[in-house]
XYZ file of C-alpha atoms in Angstrom:
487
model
C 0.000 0.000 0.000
C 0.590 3.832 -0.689
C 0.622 6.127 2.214
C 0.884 9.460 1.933
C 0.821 11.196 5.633
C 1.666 14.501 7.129
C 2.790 16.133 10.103
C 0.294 17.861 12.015
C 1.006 19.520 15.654
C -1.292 18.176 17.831
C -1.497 19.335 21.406
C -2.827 16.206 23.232
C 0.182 14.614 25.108
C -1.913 11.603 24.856
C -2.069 11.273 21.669
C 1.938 11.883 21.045
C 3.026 7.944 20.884
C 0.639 7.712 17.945
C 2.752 10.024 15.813
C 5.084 9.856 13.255
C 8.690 11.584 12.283
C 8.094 11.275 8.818
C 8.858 15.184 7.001
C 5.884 16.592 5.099
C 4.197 14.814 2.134
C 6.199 11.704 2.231
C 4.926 8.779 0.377
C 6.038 5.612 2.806
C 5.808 2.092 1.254
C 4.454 -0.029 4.473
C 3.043 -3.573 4.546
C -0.329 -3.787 5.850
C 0.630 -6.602 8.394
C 4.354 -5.531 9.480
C 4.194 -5.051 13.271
C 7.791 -2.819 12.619
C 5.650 -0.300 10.481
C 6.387 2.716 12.109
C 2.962 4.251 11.750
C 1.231 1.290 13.118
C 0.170 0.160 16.943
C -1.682 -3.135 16.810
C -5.022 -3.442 17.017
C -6.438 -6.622 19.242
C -8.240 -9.942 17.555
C -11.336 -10.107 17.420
C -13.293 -11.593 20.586
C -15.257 -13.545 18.665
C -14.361 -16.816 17.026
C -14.277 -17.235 13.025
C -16.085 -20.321 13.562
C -19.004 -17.965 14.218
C -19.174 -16.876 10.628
C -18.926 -20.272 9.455
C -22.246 -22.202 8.311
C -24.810 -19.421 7.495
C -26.319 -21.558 4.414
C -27.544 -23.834 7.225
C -28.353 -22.004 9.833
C -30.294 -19.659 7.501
C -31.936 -22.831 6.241
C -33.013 -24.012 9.610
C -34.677 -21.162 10.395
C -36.326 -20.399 7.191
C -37.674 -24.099 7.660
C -39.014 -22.728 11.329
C -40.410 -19.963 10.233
C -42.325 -21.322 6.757
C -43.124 -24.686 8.984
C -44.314 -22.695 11.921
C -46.820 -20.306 9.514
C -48.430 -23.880 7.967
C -48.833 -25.148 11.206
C -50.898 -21.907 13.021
C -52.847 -21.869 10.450
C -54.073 -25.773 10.859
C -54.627 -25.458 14.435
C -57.198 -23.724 16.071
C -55.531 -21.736 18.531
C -52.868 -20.468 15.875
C -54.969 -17.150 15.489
C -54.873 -16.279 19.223
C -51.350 -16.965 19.167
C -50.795 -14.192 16.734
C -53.012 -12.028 18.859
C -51.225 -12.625 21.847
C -47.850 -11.949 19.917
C -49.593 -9.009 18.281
C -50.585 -7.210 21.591
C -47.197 -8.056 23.363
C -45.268 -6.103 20.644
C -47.521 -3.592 20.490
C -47.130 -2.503 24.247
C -43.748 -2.118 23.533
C -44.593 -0.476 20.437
C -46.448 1.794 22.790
C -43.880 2.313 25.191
C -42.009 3.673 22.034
C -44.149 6.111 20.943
C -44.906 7.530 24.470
C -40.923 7.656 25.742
C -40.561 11.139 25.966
C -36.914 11.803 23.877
C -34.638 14.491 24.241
C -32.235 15.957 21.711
C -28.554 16.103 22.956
C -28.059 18.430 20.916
C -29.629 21.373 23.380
C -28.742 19.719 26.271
C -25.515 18.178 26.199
C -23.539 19.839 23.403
C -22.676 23.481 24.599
C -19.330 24.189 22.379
C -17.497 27.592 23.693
C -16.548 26.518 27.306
C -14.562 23.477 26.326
C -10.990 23.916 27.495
C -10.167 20.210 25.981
C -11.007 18.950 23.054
C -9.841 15.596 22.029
C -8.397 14.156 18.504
C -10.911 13.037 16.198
C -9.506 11.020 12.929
C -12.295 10.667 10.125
C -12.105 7.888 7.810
C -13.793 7.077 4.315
C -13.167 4.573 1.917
C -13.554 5.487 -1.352
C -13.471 3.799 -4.742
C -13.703 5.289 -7.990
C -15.569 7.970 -6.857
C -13.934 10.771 -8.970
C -17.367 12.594 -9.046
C -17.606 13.480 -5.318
C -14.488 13.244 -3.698
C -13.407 16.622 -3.651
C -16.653 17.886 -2.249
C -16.340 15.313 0.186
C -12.377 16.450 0.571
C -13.405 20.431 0.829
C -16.253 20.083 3.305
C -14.397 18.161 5.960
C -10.910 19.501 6.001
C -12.731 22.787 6.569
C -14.680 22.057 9.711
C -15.128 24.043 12.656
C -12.832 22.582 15.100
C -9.326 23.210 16.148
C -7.436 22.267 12.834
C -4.458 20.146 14.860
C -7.047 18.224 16.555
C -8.588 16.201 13.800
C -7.075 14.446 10.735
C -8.814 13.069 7.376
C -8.059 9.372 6.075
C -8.993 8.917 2.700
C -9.047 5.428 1.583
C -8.097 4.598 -2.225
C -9.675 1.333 -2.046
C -8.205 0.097 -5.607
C -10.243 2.580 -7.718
C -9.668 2.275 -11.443
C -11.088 5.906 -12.190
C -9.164 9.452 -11.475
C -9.558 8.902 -7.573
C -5.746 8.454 -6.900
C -4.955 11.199 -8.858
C -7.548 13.442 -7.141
C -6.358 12.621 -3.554
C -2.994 12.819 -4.510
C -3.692 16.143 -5.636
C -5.692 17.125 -2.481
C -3.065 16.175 -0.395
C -0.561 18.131 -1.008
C -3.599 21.678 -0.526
C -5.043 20.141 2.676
C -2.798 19.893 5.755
C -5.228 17.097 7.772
C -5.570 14.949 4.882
C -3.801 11.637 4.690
C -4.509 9.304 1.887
C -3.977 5.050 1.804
C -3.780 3.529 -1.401
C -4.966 0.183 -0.632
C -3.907 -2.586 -3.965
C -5.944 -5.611 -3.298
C -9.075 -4.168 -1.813
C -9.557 -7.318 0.152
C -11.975 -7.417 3.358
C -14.482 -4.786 1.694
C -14.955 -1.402 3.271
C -14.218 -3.252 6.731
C -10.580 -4.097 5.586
C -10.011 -0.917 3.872
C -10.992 0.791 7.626
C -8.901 -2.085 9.376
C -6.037 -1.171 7.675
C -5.977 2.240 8.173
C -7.015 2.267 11.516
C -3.294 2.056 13.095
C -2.124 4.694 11.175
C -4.463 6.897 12.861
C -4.270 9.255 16.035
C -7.719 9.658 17.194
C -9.837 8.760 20.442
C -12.377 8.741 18.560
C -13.144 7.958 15.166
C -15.378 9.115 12.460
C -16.479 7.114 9.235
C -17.885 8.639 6.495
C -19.195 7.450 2.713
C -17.595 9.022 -0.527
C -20.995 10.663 -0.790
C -20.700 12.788 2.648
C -21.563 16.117 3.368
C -21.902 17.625 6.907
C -22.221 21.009 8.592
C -18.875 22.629 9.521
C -19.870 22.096 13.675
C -20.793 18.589 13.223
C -17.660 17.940 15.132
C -18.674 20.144 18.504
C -21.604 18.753 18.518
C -20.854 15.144 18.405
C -17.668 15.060 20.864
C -19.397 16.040 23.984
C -21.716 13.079 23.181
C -18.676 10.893 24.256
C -18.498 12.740 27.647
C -20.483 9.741 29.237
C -18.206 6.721 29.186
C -20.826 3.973 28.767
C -21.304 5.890 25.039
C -18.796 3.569 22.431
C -20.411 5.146 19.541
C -22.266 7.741 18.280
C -24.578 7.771 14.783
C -25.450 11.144 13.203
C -28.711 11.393 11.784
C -29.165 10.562 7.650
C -30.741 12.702 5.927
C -30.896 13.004 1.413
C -29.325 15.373 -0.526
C -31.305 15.261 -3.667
C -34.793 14.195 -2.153
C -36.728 16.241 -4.437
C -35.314 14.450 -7.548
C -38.447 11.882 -7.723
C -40.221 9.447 -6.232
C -37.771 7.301 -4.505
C -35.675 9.698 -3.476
C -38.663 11.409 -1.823
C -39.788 8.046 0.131
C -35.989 7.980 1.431
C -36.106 10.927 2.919
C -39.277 9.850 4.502
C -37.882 6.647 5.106
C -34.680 8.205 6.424
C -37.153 10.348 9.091
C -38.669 7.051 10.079
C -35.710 5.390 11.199
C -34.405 8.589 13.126
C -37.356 8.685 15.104
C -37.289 4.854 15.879
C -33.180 5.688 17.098
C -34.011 8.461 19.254
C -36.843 6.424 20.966
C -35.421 3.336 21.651
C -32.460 4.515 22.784
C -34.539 7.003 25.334
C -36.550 3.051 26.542
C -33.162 1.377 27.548
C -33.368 -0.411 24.100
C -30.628 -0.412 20.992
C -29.194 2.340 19.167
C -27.850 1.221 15.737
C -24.882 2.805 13.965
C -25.764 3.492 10.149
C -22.245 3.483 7.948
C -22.155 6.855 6.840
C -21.454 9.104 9.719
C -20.925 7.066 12.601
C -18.169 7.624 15.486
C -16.422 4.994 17.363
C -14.381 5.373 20.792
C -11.341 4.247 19.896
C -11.114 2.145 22.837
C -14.771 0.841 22.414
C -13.828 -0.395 17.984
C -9.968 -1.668 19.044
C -11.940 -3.747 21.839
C -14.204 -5.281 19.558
C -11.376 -6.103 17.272
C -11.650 -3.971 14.307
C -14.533 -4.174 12.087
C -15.464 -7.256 10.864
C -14.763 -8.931 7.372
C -16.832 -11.397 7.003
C -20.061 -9.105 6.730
C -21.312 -7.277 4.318
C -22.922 -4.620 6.446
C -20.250 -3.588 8.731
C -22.296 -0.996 10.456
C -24.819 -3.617 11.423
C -22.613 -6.166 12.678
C -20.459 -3.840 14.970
C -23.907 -2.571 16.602
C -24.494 -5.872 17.731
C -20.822 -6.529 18.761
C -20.280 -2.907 20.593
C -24.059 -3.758 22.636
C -22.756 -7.422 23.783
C -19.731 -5.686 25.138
C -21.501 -3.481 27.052
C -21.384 -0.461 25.168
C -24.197 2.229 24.327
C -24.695 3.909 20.943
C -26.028 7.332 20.968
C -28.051 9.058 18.468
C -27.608 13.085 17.022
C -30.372 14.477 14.935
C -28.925 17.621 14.332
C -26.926 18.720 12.322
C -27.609 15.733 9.970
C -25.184 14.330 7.429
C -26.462 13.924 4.068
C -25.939 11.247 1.124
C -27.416 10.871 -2.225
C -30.337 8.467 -2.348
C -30.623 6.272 -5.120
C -32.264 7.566 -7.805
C -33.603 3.894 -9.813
C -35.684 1.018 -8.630
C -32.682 -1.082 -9.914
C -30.406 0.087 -7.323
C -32.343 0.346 -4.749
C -33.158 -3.254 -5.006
C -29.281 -4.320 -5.097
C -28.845 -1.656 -2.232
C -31.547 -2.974 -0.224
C -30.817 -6.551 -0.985
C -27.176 -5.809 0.612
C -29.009 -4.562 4.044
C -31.222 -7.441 4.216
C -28.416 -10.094 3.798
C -26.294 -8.092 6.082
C -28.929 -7.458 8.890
C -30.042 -10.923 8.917
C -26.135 -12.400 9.189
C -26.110 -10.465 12.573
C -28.424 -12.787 13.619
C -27.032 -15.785 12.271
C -23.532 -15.137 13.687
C -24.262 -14.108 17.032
C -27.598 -15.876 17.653
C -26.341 -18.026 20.944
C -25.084 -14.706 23.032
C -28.510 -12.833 22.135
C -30.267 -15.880 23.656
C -28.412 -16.157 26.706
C -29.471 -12.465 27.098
C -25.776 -10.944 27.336
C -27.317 -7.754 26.097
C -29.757 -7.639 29.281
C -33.616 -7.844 29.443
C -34.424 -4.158 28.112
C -32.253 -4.358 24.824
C -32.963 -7.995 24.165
C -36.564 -7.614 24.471
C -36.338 -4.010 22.437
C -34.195 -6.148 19.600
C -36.639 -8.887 19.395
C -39.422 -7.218 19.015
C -38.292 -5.381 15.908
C -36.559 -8.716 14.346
C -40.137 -10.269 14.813
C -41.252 -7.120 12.520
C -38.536 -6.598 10.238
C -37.490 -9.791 9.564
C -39.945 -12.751 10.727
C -43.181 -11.390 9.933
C -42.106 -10.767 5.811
C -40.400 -13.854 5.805
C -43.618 -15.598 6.825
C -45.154 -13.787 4.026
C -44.849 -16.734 1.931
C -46.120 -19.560 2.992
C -48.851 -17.556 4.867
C -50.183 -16.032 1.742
C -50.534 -19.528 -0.011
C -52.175 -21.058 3.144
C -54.794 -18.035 2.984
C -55.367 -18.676 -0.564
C -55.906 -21.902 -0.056
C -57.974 -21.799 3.189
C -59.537 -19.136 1.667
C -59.362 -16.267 4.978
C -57.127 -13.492 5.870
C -53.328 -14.263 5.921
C -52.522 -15.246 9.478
C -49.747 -12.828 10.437
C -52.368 -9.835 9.164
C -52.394 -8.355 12.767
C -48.332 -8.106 12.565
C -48.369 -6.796 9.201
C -51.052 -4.025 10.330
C -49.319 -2.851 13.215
C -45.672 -2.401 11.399
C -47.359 -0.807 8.931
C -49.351 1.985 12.023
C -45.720 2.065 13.039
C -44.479 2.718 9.912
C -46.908 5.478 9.513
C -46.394 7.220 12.844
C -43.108 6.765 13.227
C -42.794 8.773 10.004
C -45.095 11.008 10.152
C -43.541 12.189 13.592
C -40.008 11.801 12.318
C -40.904 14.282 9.379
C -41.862 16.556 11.851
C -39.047 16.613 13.989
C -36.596 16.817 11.490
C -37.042 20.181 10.722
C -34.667 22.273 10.988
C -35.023 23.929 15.184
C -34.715 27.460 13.414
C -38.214 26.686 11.502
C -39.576 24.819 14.216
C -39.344 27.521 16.137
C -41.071 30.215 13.495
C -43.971 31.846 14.375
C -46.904 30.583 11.784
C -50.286 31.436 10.748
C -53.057 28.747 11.673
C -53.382 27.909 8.026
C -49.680 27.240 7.407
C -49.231 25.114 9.972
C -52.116 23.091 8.822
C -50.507 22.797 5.558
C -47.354 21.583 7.010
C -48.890 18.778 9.142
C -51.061 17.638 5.677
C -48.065 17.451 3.776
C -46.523 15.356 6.423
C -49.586 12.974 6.391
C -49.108 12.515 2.814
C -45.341 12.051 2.615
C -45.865 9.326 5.416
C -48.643 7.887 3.135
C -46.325 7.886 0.197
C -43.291 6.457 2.091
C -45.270 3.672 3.588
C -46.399 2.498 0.292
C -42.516 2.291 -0.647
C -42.096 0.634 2.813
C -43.590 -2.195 1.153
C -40.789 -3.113 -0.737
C -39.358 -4.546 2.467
C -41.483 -7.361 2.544
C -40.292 -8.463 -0.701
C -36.963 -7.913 -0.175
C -36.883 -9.627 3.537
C -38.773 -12.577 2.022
C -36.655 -13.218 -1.084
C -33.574 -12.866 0.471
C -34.337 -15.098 3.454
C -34.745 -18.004 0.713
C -31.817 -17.006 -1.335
C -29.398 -16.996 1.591
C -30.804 -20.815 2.657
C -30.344 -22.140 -0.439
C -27.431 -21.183 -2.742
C -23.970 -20.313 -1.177
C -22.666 -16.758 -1.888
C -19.393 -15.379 -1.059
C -18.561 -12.047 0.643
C -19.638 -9.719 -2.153
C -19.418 -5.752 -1.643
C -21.860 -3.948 -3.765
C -20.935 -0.322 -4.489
C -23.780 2.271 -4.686
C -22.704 4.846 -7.727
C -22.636 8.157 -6.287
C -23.097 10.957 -8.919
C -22.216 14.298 -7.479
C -25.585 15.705 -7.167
């Protein structure tokens, strides 16, 4: 590999050992497994045995075979409707217990930036391949943040890209003083072995990942440190929100969709229950990521998998809705479905791999419970789809798992519909508006939820078609690259 680093001052003494002595823009040829690198401390193994990985074909198998064999059979006995009911009404009083939590936004309460005498080193990270058409936006907007300029440094990632990229960064480099670039030559282990590999070569306490696609609001970085003030928090995931939602219809419903998923973070988190990191612009203690042992390479969805990890060793993930970070949704039906495909798979080998901790609870009654519940609606009930569909055909009566499917849908609703309203920005929040605006603003709410429900539906499809492709033909580690195109 190809690293090109340079000198910054930084005044943490604790962050000193982490340096190097290397002058300004030197190009050092390293190995990405010498321990006598100069640049490089070593990060731990992973806790977890490989064996874990190992077997997925089957053990998605067996419990596709539970789940189709346990739809048949409530339909054929009489009880299996007030099994559903019973199932229905337990989820929905923690559904309840949601919507009710009463959230708060650290963002007013825990984030006040001018009477910090300390503030810590912060290395951001992004892997990037062949994305010649954003990367110096992406380059611009964060080696221009407001924060102390020798307290944070910028990784970029060449992750093999056969476009201008190198060239770009190379470029960059030498008009940027926190940016360091890797030029990575295999590309193995995905975007988790592109941020493995860099990882030693950085300085930070904490650290920041970012996709190609990135663009954030100059105090991003005050307002996400003082999240890490508690030190139960391991990570911290900034709110998503779409660049070019306006473009058409599916980049509308991800915006909605995006809105839906922030409100589910902030309330779950404020119950006890999991906070989930989301890929582009998540932060890591450094302590909490080298104890976990890097991010893992066997998944496809790295951000899932380390939630899961970070939670089982006892850490907390926080949640920031403001300021957001923004990414370009996909703009085609095409790549939505290979996008969304990706996050299925990936969210579904968290439970595979690490199936026997969850059930022995490790997590603790309030996040196990608060994780269940939403596997049972993400991921079990469209997976029954299925068979339940054919029974009710055949039986001739309502599918079986309708109660389920009508109260993720309520959720779905809600959950958006509030989300949409929250995530407006606090200075128009706070405007002072006639009786007939604000009407106007809560009905085009109602029907953006309406619209991005209806696209919630392709969930069900893609939950259900990728639970039997994953039991039935074998598929190696495959890292699917959304095209980003500078919007």
């Amino acid at each position: 590999m190809t690293s090109t680093r340079k000198n910054s001052s930084n005044p943490n003494p604790d962050y000193h050992h982490h340096r190097d002595s290397s002058p300004e823009n030197q190009t050092v040829e390293t190995d990405p497994i010498d321990p006598h690198s100069p640049f490089q401390h070593q990060v731990e193994p992973m806790t977890n045995s490989p064996s874990i990985y190992q077997g997925r074909r089957r053990k998605a198998a067996v419990v596709l075979s539970m789940i189709w064999g346990g739809t048949i059979t409530l339909h054929l006995v009489s009880w299996g409707s007030w099994f559903i009911f019973g199932l229905t009404g337990l989820i929905s009083i923690h559904s309840l217990r949601i919507l009710f939590t009463r959230y708060r936004h650290p963002s007013s309460d825990q984030t006040a930036t001018g009477d910090r005498d300390y503030w810590p080193f912060v290395s951001l990270l992004v892997a990037a391949k062949n994305e010649e058409s954003v990367i110096h936006n992406l380059v611009e907007n964060l080696c221009n943040l407001d924060y102390p300029s020798d307290s944070y440094e910028v990784w970029i990632i060449d992750d093999h890209s056969t476009d201008n990229t190198p060239l770009l960064l190379d470029q960059l480099a030498e008009k940027f003083e926190q940016l360091n670039v890797l030029h990575r030559q295999n590309g193995v282990g995905g975007k988790s072995g592109a941020l493995n590999q860099v990882l030693p070569l950085t300085q930070g306490e904490f650290i920041g990942v970012f996709d190609a696609d990135a663009q954030v609001s100059p105090n991003l970085l005050q307002q996400v440190v003082p999240l890490f003030d508690s030190d139960q928090i391991g990570a911290v995931q900034v709110r998503k929100a779409i660049s070019n939602a306006p473009l058409n219809f599916w980049t509308q419903s991800q915006a909605a969709e995006m809105a839906l998923d922030s409100f589910f973070q902030e309330q779950r988190i404020a119950l006890g229950g999991i906070g989930e990191l989301r890929g582009n612009g998540q932060f890591v203690r450094r302590d909490a990521i080298e104890a976990c042992g890097g991010w893992n390479e066997e998944t496809i969805t790295d951000d899932l998998d380390l939630t899961i990890r970070l939670h089982l060793n006892d850490w907390d993930i926080e949640f920031l809705a403001f300021p957001p970070v923004y990414e370009e949704g996909v703009t085609k039906s095409i790549s939505l479905w290979h996008q969304r495909n990706r996050w299925a798979e990936g969210g579904y080998q968290r439970y595979l791999d690490y199936w026997k901790p969850l059930l022995r609870n490790r997590l603790g009654s309030r996040k196990t419970f608060d994780l269940f519940g939403f596997l049972i609606i993400q991921y079990l009930v469209p997976t029954a789809a299925v068979p339940d569909c054919l029974m009710s055909l055949a039986l001739r009566r309502l599918p079986i798992t309708s109660p389920l499917s009508l109260l993720a849908l309520t959720l779905s609703f809600v959950g958006m519909f509030i989300g949409l309203r929250r995530t407006q920005t606090p200075q128009k929040a706070s405007q002072t508006r006639s009786v007939s605006q604000s009407i106007m603003t809560v009905l085009q709410a109602g029907l953006q939820s309406l619209r991005g429900t209806f696209y919630m539906l392709h969930w069900f499809i893609v939950i259900s078609s990728t639970a039997i492709r994953v039991s039935v033909r074998p598929k190696r580690l495959k890292w699917v690259k959304t095209v980003h195109q500078g919007m």
